[in-house]
Amino acid sequence: MAFLGGRFRGSRGRGAGALAAACFGAAGCHVVTGLGGYRVDECSVNADCARERGRGSVCREHEEGKVCVDLRTEHCPEVIGDYADDDAVIFGALVPIDSVDAPVGKAEVNGIRLAVTEFQASSGGLPPVGGSGRRRPIAVVICDDASRVDRGLSSAVHLAREVRVPAIIGSTFSGVSIRVANDVTTPAGVVLISPGSTSPDITYLQDRGLVWRTIASGAIEAARIVALTEDLQVDVRARLVAAGVLAEGAPLKLQIVYKGDAYGRGFTTTSVDLLRLNGAPATDPSNKDYFRQKDYGNLSDPERNPPRYEETVAELIEQAPHIILAYGVNEVFDDIMGPVERGWSNPSYRPYWVFTHAQFNTAATEFLRANDPDGAFGVRRRMVGTIAGASYAAAYSDFRSLYQGSVNDGTPPDSFGAANAYDALYLLAYAATAATAEGRPLDGLRLADGFARLVPPAGSRAQVGSADINWALGELTAGRSVDLEGATGPLDFDLATGDADAEVEVWCVPEQSGGAGLPVTTPFRFDIRGQRVGSLAQAKSACGLL
């Protein structure tokens, strides 16, 4: 046994073969008994499978010998990159496709595709190993998790057990990621690197050093939301007092509504621990009539925690809070926010809504254009949120320009998940290069060890993007390290947890051509130490907020 940065590195434990008996799924235990239709007569190269099964099938090593595996399935509709090359390094991705969160999945796939394309164009893939002299193209099998635990598990089994990928980018959602890690990838010795899972619970998973993420823990973002909410309380109070709606010194009401999964619970727990309201802790007895929190259920795992949207909406309308912290994903718009705004009965004021990174995508704009096209409710002017990242930095600027010049599907480069998934592919490509520099075969545990070669203090700075690809590959192949900076900010991982700190920016939705535009980050942000840079007034000015 060996240890790296305090993080356990043991044997493969149950191993990939033991996954055949793994139980998964929300409705009970399903058993993966074998490859079934994947088996054909012997294959030695991918071309054998292409002849036998058509494009999309590759030759993979299994306990039964070399067998043909279909990369594409009903829920894995796309493969990015040259998977047919026998030297290709094939990764997987879990993204929401058949889901209300499809805009997030589309942005993540775009980020992955851009990174794969850059490696192919700049270097022809990863350096050769084992004296073959052949470059190794990168390919990624894109699978749907539908924002659900059961779908995420079945797609992960395909990637980890059947395709035998060394790493999976995903899931976007903490509850899905945790179940996939515990039930599939960690037992199989596969790296899971999430571009969107923020639950603090992920920090403490017993994951054999295999779970990482390119987004900051929700504990960091939630602490910044609390600071933002403190500023917002001062601003809302002053505005309502000036309008004669609130008496001087009268209490404000605040309510947290959250998705009942690891992400929503994690954000809520941290917020409640830190939040002050009306000059006292939110949970102080003096706030018993002014502070509430409500779990509205979990559509990603409805059998364990069924959605309670109508009940939550009724409670919000009855309580009539001045500020609502909404810790969910895109369901918040149509199932919570829309009904609350339509049913709001207090004529004196409407609530200010505070969101997380999860609503920073086109769904916010689409909701506003459909539900408040003329601004009669003023919803857009009462929306603000936070997102981890450093959009002002050079690395992000380069990514943004690349995205704008290459993507034409309506998703903006600032969409939540795009830059995080782009960074994840770069991390995997460089870690794979470091892990195989001595000619060893690539597997998940070696890949995870490669992350240690991408963080300070050793190594010169390398930025994601095509400009540094060949230099960074050369350094890693030579056994040296690089300090990788991502489009989302410094990727300075704590090797003991797989987490990296990040700055947190404040976002809002501007007006554009008489209606809602796409969400934008503002000059107001919290630096990596949590100190304010700029002010709420700057965020309000950026989008014309109340």
PDB file of N, CA and C in Angstrom, residues 43 140 206 351 482 530:
ATOM      1  N   CYS A  43     -11.253 -10.680 -31.274  1.00  0.00           N
ATOM      2  CA  CYS A  43     -10.787  -9.477 -31.963  1.00  0.00           C
ATOM      3  C   CYS A  43      -9.396  -9.172 -31.455  1.00  0.00           C
ATOM      4  N   VAL A 140     -13.822  10.574 -26.247  1.00  0.00           N
ATOM      5  CA  VAL A 140     -14.701  10.636 -25.073  1.00  0.00           C
ATOM      6  C   VAL A 140     -16.085  10.114 -25.459  1.00  0.00           C
ATOM      7  N   GLN A 206     -14.782   7.967   0.861  1.00  0.00           N
ATOM      8  CA  GLN A 206     -13.723   6.954   0.913  1.00  0.00           C
ATOM      9  C   GLN A 206     -13.530   6.452  -0.520  1.00  0.00           C
ATOM     10  N   PRO A 351     -40.219  39.233  -3.609  1.00  0.00           N
ATOM     11  CA  PRO A 351     -38.965  38.751  -3.028  1.00  0.00           C
ATOM     12  C   PRO A 351     -37.769  38.930  -3.947  1.00  0.00           C
ATOM     13  N   VAL A 482       4.205  20.243 -14.080  1.00  0.00           N
ATOM     14  CA  VAL A 482       3.733  21.565 -14.483  1.00  0.00           C
ATOM     15  C   VAL A 482       2.653  22.005 -13.498  1.00  0.00           C
ATOM     16  N   GLY A 530     -11.785  34.846   0.257  1.00  0.00           N
ATOM     17  CA  GLY A 530     -13.137  35.189   0.671  1.00  0.00           C
ATOM     18  C   GLY A 530     -13.365  36.663   0.896  1.00  0.00           C
TER      19      GLY A 530
END
